[in-house]
Short mmCIF file of C-alpha atoms in Angstrom, two decimals:
data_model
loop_
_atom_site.label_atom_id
_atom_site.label_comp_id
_atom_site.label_asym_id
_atom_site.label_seq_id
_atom_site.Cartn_x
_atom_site.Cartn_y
_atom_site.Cartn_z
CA UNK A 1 -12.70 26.25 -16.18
CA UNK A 2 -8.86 25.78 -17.19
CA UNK A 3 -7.24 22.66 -17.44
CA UNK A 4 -5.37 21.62 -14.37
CA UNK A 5 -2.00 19.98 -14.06
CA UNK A 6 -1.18 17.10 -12.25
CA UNK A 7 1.27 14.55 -11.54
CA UNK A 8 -0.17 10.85 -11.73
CA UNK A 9 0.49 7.03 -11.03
CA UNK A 10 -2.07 5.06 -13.62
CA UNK A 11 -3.78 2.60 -11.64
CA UNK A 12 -6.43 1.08 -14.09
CA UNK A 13 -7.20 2.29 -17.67
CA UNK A 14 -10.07 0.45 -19.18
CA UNK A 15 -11.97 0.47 -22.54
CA UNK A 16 -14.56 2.55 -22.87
CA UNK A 17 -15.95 2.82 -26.48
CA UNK A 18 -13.59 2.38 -29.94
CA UNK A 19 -11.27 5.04 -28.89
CA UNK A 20 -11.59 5.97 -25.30
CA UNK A 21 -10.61 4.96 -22.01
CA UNK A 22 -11.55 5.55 -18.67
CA UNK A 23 -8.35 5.81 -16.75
CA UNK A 24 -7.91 5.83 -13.04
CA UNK A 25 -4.94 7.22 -11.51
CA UNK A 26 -3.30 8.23 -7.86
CA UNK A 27 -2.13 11.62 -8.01
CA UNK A 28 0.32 13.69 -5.84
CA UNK A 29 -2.51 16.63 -6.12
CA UNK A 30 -6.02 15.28 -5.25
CA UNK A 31 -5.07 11.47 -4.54
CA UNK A 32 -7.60 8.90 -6.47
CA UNK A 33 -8.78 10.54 -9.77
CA UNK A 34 -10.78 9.16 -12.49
CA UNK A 35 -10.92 10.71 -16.40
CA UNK A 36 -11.73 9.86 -19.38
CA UNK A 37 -9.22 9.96 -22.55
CA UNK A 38 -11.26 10.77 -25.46
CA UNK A 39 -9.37 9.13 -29.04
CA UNK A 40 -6.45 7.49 -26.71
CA UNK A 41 -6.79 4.21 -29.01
CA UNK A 42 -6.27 5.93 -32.02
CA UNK A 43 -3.14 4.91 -33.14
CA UNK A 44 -2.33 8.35 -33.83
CA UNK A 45 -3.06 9.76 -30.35
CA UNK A 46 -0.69 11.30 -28.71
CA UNK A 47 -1.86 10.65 -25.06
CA UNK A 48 -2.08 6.64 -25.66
CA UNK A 49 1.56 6.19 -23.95
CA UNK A 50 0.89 8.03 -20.79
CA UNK A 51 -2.22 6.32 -19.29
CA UNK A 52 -1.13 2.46 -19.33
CA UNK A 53 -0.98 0.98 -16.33
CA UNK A 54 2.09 1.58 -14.24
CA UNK A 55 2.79 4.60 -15.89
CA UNK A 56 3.87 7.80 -14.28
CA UNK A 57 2.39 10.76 -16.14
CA UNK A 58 1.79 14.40 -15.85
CA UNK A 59 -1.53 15.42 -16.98
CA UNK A 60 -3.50 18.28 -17.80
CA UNK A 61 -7.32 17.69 -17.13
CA UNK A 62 -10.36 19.87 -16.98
CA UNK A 63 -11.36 18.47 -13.52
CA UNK A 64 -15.18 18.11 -12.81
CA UNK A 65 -16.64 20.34 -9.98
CA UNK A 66 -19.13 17.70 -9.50
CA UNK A 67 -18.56 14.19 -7.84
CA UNK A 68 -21.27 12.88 -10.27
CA UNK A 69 -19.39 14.02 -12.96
CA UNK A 70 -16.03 12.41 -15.07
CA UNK A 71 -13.29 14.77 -15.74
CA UNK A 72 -11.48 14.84 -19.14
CA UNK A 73 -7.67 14.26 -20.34
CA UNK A 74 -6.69 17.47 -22.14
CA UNK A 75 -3.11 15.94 -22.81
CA UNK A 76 -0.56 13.37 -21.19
CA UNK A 77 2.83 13.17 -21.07
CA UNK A 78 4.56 9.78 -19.94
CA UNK A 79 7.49 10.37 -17.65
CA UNK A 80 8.59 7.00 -16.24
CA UNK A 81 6.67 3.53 -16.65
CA UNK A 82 7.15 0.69 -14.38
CA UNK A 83 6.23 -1.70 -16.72
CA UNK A 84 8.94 -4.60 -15.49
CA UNK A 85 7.04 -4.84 -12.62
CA UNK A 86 4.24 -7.05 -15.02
CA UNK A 87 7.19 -9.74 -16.07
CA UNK A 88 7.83 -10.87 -12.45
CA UNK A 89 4.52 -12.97 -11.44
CA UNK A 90 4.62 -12.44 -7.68
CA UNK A 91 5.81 -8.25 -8.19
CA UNK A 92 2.31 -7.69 -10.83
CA UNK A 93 0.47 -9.57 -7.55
CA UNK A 94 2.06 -7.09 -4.68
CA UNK A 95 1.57 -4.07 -6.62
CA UNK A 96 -2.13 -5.30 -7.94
CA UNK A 97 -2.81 -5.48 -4.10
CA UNK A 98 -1.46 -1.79 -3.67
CA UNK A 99 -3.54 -0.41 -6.52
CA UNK A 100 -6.73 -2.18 -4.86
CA UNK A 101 -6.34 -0.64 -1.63
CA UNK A 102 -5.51 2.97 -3.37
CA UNK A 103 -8.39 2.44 -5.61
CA UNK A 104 -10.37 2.37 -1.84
CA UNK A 105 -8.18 5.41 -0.48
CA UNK A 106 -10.68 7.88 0.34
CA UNK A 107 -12.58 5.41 2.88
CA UNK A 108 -9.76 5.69 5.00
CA UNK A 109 -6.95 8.36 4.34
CA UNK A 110 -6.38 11.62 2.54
CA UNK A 111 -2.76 12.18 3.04
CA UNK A 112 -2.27 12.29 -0.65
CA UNK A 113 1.70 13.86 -1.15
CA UNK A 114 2.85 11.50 1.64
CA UNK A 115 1.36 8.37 0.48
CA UNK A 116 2.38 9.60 -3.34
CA UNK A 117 5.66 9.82 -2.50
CA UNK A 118 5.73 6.05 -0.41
CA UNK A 119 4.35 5.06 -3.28
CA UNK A 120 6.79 5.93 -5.97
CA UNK A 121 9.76 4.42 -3.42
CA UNK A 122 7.93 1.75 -3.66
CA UNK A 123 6.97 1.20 -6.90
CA UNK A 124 10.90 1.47 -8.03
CA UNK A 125 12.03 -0.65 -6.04
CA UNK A 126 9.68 -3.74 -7.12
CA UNK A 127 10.10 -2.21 -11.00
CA UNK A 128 13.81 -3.00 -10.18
CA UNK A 129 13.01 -6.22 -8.19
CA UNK A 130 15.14 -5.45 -5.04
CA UNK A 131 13.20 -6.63 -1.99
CA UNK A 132 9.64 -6.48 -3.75
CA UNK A 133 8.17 -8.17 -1.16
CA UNK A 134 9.07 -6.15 1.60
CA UNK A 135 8.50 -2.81 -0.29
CA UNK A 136 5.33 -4.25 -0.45
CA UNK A 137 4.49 -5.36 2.94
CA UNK A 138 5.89 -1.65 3.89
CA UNK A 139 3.96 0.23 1.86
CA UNK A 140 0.71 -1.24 2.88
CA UNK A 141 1.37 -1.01 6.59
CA UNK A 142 2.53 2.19 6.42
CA UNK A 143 -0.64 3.11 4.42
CA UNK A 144 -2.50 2.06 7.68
CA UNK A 145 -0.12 4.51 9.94
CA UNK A 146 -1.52 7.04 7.50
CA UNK A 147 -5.35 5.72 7.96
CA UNK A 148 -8.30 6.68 10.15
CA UNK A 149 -7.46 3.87 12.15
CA UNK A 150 -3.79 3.21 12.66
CA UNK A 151 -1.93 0.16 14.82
CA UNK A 152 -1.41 2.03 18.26
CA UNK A 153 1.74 1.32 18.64
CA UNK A 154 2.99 4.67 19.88
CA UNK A 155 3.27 2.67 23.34
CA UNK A 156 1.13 0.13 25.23
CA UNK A 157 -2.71 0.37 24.92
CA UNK A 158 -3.95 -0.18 28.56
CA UNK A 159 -1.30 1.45 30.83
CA UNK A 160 -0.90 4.11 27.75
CA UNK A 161 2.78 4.47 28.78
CA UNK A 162 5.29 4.83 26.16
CA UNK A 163 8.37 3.78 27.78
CA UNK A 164 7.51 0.81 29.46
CA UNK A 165 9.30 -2.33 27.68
CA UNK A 166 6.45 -3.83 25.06
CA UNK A 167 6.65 -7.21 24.56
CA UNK A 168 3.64 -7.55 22.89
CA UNK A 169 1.49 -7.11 20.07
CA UNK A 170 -1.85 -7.55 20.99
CA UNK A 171 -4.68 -8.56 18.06
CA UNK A 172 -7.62 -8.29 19.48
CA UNK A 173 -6.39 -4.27 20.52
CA UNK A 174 -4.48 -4.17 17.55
CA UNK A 175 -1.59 -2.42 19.99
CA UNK A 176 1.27 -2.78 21.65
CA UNK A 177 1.32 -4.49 25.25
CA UNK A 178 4.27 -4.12 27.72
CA UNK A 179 5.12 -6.36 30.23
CA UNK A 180 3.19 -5.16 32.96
CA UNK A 181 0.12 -5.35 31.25
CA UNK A 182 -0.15 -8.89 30.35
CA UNK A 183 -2.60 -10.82 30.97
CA UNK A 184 -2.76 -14.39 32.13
CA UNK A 185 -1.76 -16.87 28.90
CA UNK A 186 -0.57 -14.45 26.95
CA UNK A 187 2.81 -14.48 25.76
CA UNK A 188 5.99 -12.35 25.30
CA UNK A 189 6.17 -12.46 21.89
CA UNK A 190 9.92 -12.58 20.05
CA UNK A 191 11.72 -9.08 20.34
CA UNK A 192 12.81 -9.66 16.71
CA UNK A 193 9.01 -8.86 15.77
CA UNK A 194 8.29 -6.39 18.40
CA UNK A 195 11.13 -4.34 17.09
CA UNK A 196 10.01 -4.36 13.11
CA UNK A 197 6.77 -3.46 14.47
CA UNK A 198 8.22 -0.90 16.97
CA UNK A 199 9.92 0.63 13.45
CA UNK A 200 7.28 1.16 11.80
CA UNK A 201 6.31 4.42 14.18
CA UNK A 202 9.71 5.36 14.57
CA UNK A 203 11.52 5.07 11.40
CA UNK A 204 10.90 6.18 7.47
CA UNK A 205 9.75 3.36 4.75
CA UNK A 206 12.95 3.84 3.40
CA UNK A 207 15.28 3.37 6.47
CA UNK A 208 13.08 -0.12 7.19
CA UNK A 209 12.72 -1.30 3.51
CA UNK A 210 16.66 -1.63 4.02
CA UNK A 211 17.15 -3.58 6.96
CA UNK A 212 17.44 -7.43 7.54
CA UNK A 213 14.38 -9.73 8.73
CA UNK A 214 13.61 -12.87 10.21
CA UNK A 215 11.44 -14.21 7.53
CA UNK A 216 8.80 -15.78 10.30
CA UNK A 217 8.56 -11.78 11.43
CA UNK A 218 7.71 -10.52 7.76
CA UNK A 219 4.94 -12.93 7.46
CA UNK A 220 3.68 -12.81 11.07
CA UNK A 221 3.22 -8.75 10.30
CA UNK A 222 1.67 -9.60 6.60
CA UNK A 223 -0.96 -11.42 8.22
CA UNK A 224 -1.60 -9.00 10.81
CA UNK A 225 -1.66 -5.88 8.06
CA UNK A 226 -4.02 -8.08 5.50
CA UNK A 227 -6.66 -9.20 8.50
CA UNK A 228 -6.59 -5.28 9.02
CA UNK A 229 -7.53 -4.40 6.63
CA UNK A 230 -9.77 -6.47 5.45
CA UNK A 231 -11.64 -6.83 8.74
CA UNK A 232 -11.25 -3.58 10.07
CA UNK A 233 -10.65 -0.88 7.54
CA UNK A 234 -13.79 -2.72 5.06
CA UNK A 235 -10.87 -2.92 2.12
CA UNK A 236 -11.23 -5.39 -0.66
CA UNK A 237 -7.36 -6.25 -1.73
CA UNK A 238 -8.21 -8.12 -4.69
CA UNK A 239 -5.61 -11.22 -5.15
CA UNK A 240 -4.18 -11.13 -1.83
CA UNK A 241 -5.99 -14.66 -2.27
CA UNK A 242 -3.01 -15.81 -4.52
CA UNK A 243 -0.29 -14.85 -1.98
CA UNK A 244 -2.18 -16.42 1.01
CA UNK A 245 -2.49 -19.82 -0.77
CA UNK A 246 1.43 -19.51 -1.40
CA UNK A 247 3.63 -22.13 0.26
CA UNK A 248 6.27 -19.35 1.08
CA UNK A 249 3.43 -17.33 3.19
CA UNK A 250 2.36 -19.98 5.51
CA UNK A 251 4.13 -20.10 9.01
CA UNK A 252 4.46 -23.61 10.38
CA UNK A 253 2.51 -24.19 13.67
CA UNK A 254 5.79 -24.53 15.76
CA UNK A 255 6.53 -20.83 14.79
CA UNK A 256 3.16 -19.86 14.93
CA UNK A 257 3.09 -20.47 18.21
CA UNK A 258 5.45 -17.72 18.87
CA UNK A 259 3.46 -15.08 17.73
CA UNK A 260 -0.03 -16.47 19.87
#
């Protein structure tokens, strides 16, 4: 079989004997791909600059017809890296999260040219440090619109209409609740965060990456998206850890109570 072309996000490269790696990449073709680069830590290899991580590549590989098998780098050619992203502390933490949960793609989404393309918007935009943290949070929750098992918030979950007024978002439903649906104690929840929610169905990542917040409703929704999918979609998001522990990500129980 001939080598195949493809166009590639490196997501992990790691040593595998003197001179080889076994790189992992996202690719616009066939989503999450693993190869292995045969003498890419030879300083004379020509290959070596296109699989580090947070590298966009195009690649020719001779791609294995078996699962069970490891397809092989034929020859790389580095197009952009993204490697500012691993001088900023909190950016290498937000895009470490993204490359866990792509690293887990298959379990719950194949939409590979549509989540390729989110991520490259995202990606430049935290290489260039303007709003990392909500190209971030956007990218991962529109990564569950794209899943199995996406937040129905097309309209309200128990009436199922779509244009009565929400004024909810439910948790245990993970949906949408209007106001004639409510049950007794729970609460109308601010239209500020109804609205970013609302977005995320109705607008592109790149209209909403754009807009302005109230902080409270940025970290409200990050909570929401990481208890998703770490509770529901079975994903593993590696250091998200790191940003939970940090002061700036912890809502104050007078807000809090908001969002109950």
């Amino acid at each position: 079989m001939g080598a195949i072309k493809i166009n590639a996000i490196v997501i992990e490269s790691t040593d595998y004997d003197d001179f080889a790696k076994i790189v992992k990449v996202f690719s616009k073709q066939f989503g999450k791909l693993s190869f292995i680069a045969l003498g890419v830590n030879k300083s004379t290899s020509k290959n070596k600059y296109s699989i580090q991580t947070f590298s966009l590549s195009d690649f020719e590989i001779f791609k294995a017809r078996k699962e069970e098998k490891i397809s092989k780098l034929k020859t790389g050619v580095l197009k952009k890296d993204y490697f500012k992203i691993a001088q900023n502390y909190n950016n290498y933490i937000y895009c470490s999260i993204i490359f866990k949960i792509l690293d887990q793609i298959e379990q719950i989404s194949d939409k590979n040219y549509k989540i390729f393309k989110m991520l490259i918007f995202s990606l430049e935009n935290i290489n260039n440090n303007k709003n990392p943290f909500i190209n971030y949070l956007f990218f991962i929750t529109y990564l569950i619109q794209e899943s199995i098992q996406p937040f129905r918030i097309k309209g309200c979950v128990r009436c199922k209409k779509t244009t009565a007024p929400l004024v909810r978002f439910e948790y245990s439903e993970y949906g949408f609740v209007c106001s004639r649906c409510l049950w007794p104690g729970e609460k109308v929840q601010p239209e500020s965060f109804i609205k970013l929610f609302a977005n995320i169905n109705r607008k592109t990542i790149h209209f909403n990456v754009e807009q302005k917040y109230f902080y409270t409703d940025l970290i409200v929704l990050h909570n929401i998206v990481v208890n998703y999918y770490e509770n529901v979609l079975g994903i593993y998001m590696g250091p998200i850890k790191l940003l939970k522990e940090t002061v700036a990500l912890i809502v104050n129980e007078i807000e809090a109570n908001k969002y109950k």
